Coordinates of C-alpha atoms in Angstrom, one line a residue:
Chain A
K1 CA 93.5 100.4 79.2
N2 CA 93.1 102.6 82.3
E3 CA 90.3 102.5 84.3
V4 CA 89.5 105.9 83.9
E5 CA 90.0 108.1 80.5
Q6 CA 89.8 111.5 79.7
S7 CA 90.0 113.5 77.0
P8 CA 91.4 115.6 75.1
Q9 CA 94.7 115.3 77.0
N10 CA 95.1 119.0 75.9
L11 CA 93.0 121.7 75.2
T12 CA 94.0 125.5 74.4
A13 CA 90.9 127.5 73.7
Q14 CA 90.2 131.4 73.4
E15 CA 88.9 133.3 76.4
G16 CA 84.9 133.4 76.4
E17 CA 84.7 129.8 74.6
F18 CA 82.4 126.9 75.7
I19 CA 84.6 124.1 77.2
T20 CA 83.9 120.3 77.3
I21 CA 86.0 117.9 78.8
N22 CA 85.2 114.3 78.8
C23 CA 86.1 111.3 81.4
S24 CA 85.1 107.3 80.5
Y25 CA 85.3 104.8 83.1
S26 CA 85.2 101.1 82.8
V27 CA 84.8 100.0 86.3
G28 CA 81.6 100.3 88.4
I29 CA 81.3 103.3 90.7
S30 CA 79.3 104.7 93.4
A31 CA 80.5 108.5 92.9
L32 CA 82.9 110.5 90.1
H33 CA 84.8 113.4 91.0
W34 CA 86.0 116.3 89.2
L35 CA 89.2 117.9 90.7
Q36 CA 90.9 121.0 89.6
Q37 CA 95.0 121.3 89.6
H38 CA 96.5 124.6 89.4
P39 CA 100.3 124.9 88.4
G40 CA 101.2 125.1 91.9
G41 CA 99.8 121.4 92.7
G42 CA 97.2 122.2 94.8
I43 CA 93.9 120.3 94.1
V44 CA 90.4 121.8 94.7
S45 CA 87.4 119.4 94.5
L46 CA 84.6 120.8 91.8
F47 CA 82.2 118.2 92.0
M48 CA 81.0 115.0 93.3
L49 CA 78.1 113.3 91.5
S50 CA 76.7 109.9 91.2
S51 CA 74.0 110.5 88.7
G52 CA 72.6 113.6 86.7
K53 CA 73.8 117.0 86.8
K54 CA 75.3 119.4 88.9
K55 CA 76.1 123.2 88.4
H56 CA 78.2 125.7 90.2
G57 CA 78.9 129.2 89.1
R58 CA 80.1 128.5 85.2
L59 CA 80.8 124.8 85.7
I60 CA 78.5 122.4 84.9
A61 CA 79.2 118.7 85.4
T62 CA 76.8 115.8 84.1
I63 CA 77.2 112.0 84.1
N64 CA 75.5 109.0 82.6
I65 CA 75.4 105.9 85.0
Q66 CA 75.0 103.4 82.0
E67 CA 77.3 104.9 79.5
K68 CA 79.9 105.3 82.4
H69 CA 80.6 108.7 81.3
S70 CA 80.8 112.1 82.5
S71 CA 81.5 115.5 81.3
L72 CA 82.6 118.8 82.7
H73 CA 81.5 121.9 81.1
I74 CA 83.1 125.4 81.4
T75 CA 80.9 128.3 80.3
A76 CA 82.4 131.5 79.2
S77 CA 85.7 130.8 79.8
H78 CA 88.3 132.9 81.8
P79 CA 92.5 132.6 81.6
R80 CA 91.9 131.9 85.4
D81 CA 90.3 128.6 84.2
S82 CA 93.6 127.6 82.9
A83 CA 94.6 124.5 84.8
V84 CA 94.3 120.8 84.7
Y85 CA 91.1 119.1 85.3
I86 CA 91.2 115.6 86.6
C87 CA 88.3 112.9 86.8
A88 CA 88.5 110.2 89.5
V89 CA 85.8 107.7 90.2
G90 CA 85.4 106.0 93.7
Y91 CA 83.8 107.2 97.0
E92 CA 86.8 107.2 99.7
K93 CA 89.8 105.6 97.6
L94 CA 89.9 107.3 94.2
T95 CA 91.4 106.3 90.8
F96 CA 92.7 109.1 88.9
G97 CA 92.4 109.8 85.1
T98 CA 95.4 111.4 83.8
G99 CA 93.9 114.8 83.5
T100 CA 93.2 117.4 80.9
R101 CA 95.4 120.3 80.8
L102 CA 93.4 123.3 80.1
T103 CA 94.6 126.6 78.7
I104 CA 92.5 129.8 77.9
I105 CA 94.1 132.5 76.1
P106 CA 93.3 136.0 76.4
Chain B
G1 CA 83.6 124.6 103.2
A2 CA 86.0 122.1 104.9
V3 CA 89.7 122.6 104.7
V4 CA 92.3 120.4 104.8
S5 CA 96.0 121.7 105.6
Q6 CA 99.1 120.1 104.4
H7 CA 102.4 121.3 105.6
P8 CA 105.1 122.0 104.4
S9 CA 104.1 122.8 100.9
W10 CA 107.6 122.0 99.6
V11 CA 111.0 120.7 101.2
I12 CA 114.5 119.8 100.1
C13 CA 116.3 117.0 102.0
K14 CA 119.6 115.5 101.8
S15 CA 119.4 111.6 100.6
G16 CA 119.4 109.3 103.9
T17 CA 117.6 111.8 105.9
S18 CA 113.7 111.6 106.9
V19 CA 111.0 114.3 106.0
K20 CA 107.8 114.5 107.7
I21 CA 104.5 116.0 105.9
E22 CA 101.6 116.7 108.2
C23 CA 98.0 116.6 106.9
R24 CA 95.2 118.6 109.0
S25 CA 91.4 118.7 108.7
L26 CA 90.8 122.2 110.0
D27 CA 87.1 122.4 110.5
F28 CA 85.7 118.7 110.3
Q29 CA 86.9 115.2 112.0
A30 CA 88.3 112.8 109.2
T31 CA 88.1 109.3 110.4
T32 CA 90.2 108.2 107.0
M33 CA 92.8 110.3 105.2
F34 CA 94.4 109.6 102.3
W35 CA 98.2 109.7 101.0
Y36 CA 98.8 110.1 97.2
R37 CA 102.1 110.7 95.4
Q38 CA 102.3 112.2 91.7
F39 CA 105.1 112.0 89.6
P40 CA 105.9 114.5 86.7
K41 CA 102.9 114.3 84.0
Q42 CA 101.2 111.3 85.8
S43 CA 98.0 110.9 87.5
L44 CA 98.2 110.7 91.5
M45 CA 98.7 107.2 92.8
L46 CA 97.1 106.0 96.0
M47 CA 99.8 105.1 98.2
A48 CA 98.2 104.4 101.6
T49 CA 94.8 104.7 103.6
S50 CA 94.9 106.1 107.0
N51 CA 92.6 105.4 109.8
E52 CA 92.5 107.2 112.9
G53 CA 93.7 104.8 115.6
S54 CA 94.9 102.1 113.7
K55 CA 97.4 100.9 111.1
A56 CA 97.3 102.3 108.0
T57 CA 96.8 100.1 104.6
Y58 CA 99.4 100.7 102.0
E59 CA 98.6 100.0 98.1
Q60 CA 100.5 97.1 96.6
G61 CA 104.3 98.5 95.9
V62 CA 104.2 100.9 98.5
E63 CA 106.6 100.0 101.3
K64 CA 105.5 100.6 104.8
D65 CA 108.7 100.8 106.4
K66 CA 109.8 103.4 104.3
F67 CA 106.5 105.4 104.2
L68 CA 105.4 105.7 107.7
I69 CA 101.8 106.7 108.2
N70 CA 100.5 108.0 111.6
H71 CA 96.9 108.9 112.0
A72 CA 96.5 109.9 115.9
S73 CA 94.0 112.1 116.1
L74 CA 90.8 112.4 114.1
T75 CA 92.0 116.1 112.6
L76 CA 95.8 114.9 111.8
S77 CA 97.7 112.3 109.9
T78 CA 101.5 112.6 109.1
L79 CA 103.6 111.0 106.4
T80 CA 107.1 110.6 107.2
V81 CA 109.4 109.6 104.4
T82 CA 112.4 107.8 106.1
S83 CA 115.8 107.3 104.3
A84 CA 114.7 109.3 101.6
H85 CA 116.5 108.8 98.4
P86 CA 116.3 111.1 95.0
E87 CA 113.7 108.4 93.7
D88 CA 111.3 109.6 96.2
S89 CA 111.3 113.2 95.0
S90 CA 107.8 113.9 93.9
F91 CA 104.8 115.6 94.8
Y92 CA 102.8 114.1 97.7
I93 CA 99.1 115.0 98.6
C94 CA 96.8 114.0 101.2
S95 CA 92.8 113.8 100.9
A96 CA 90.1 113.6 104.0
R97 CA 86.6 112.8 103.6
D98 CA 84.1 114.8 105.8
Y99 CA 81.6 112.4 106.8
R100 CA 79.1 114.9 107.1
N101 CA 78.7 115.9 103.1
T102 CA 80.9 112.6 101.6
E103 CA 83.1 115.0 99.5
A104 CA 86.6 114.6 99.2
F105 CA 88.7 117.5 100.4
F106 CA 92.5 117.7 99.6
G107 CA 95.5 119.5 101.0
Q108 CA 97.6 121.8 99.1
G109 CA 100.4 119.4 98.8
T110 CA 104.1 119.0 99.3
R111 CA 107.0 118.9 96.6
L112 CA 109.6 116.9 98.0
T113 CA 113.1 117.2 96.5
V114 CA 115.7 114.9 97.6
V115 CA 119.4 115.9 96.8

């Protein structure tokens, strides 16, 4: 069993829909990261959180330390949100989930 | 925000040759940089941790003599793939931590193809 599990693996939605991507982990952590990887491969760090909730524009990330679970939400999704979203745990050395491939259809 | 620049973004090389990949933190000092490898449709795997001025720490299964890491300054780390083989073809990406704000910043990645 992977230390970091993401669901779903693939998600296709219509433009404007509310998107939720989930991440569960089995190890004790100091921080959890949400990353975005575009088709070219480049990675952007979206959030790093260790408790509660963070919001940046249309993106919201929450974490429940007791349940070892985090969610990434995208409101009013747009085709440019299409990417692979990766959950990673750790402070400096990161352990990555396998990613969720999100496709937003116009 | 902080920027990490990785160069080149892609490279094709012949088997047996060596390839150097650079990772630079442009507007902050990164005492520690990390090198990851990603095979198609797989998650990123940590290869090694690079500390400025000292030897890199390699993860289990990563050959230190094949993947040479140098971190000579607070803003530059290099990964050299020596005697490259086709199975080394992969996507290599670095990251650096800005100790001022604890976020992880990633380079753009390098797609290596060994022919």
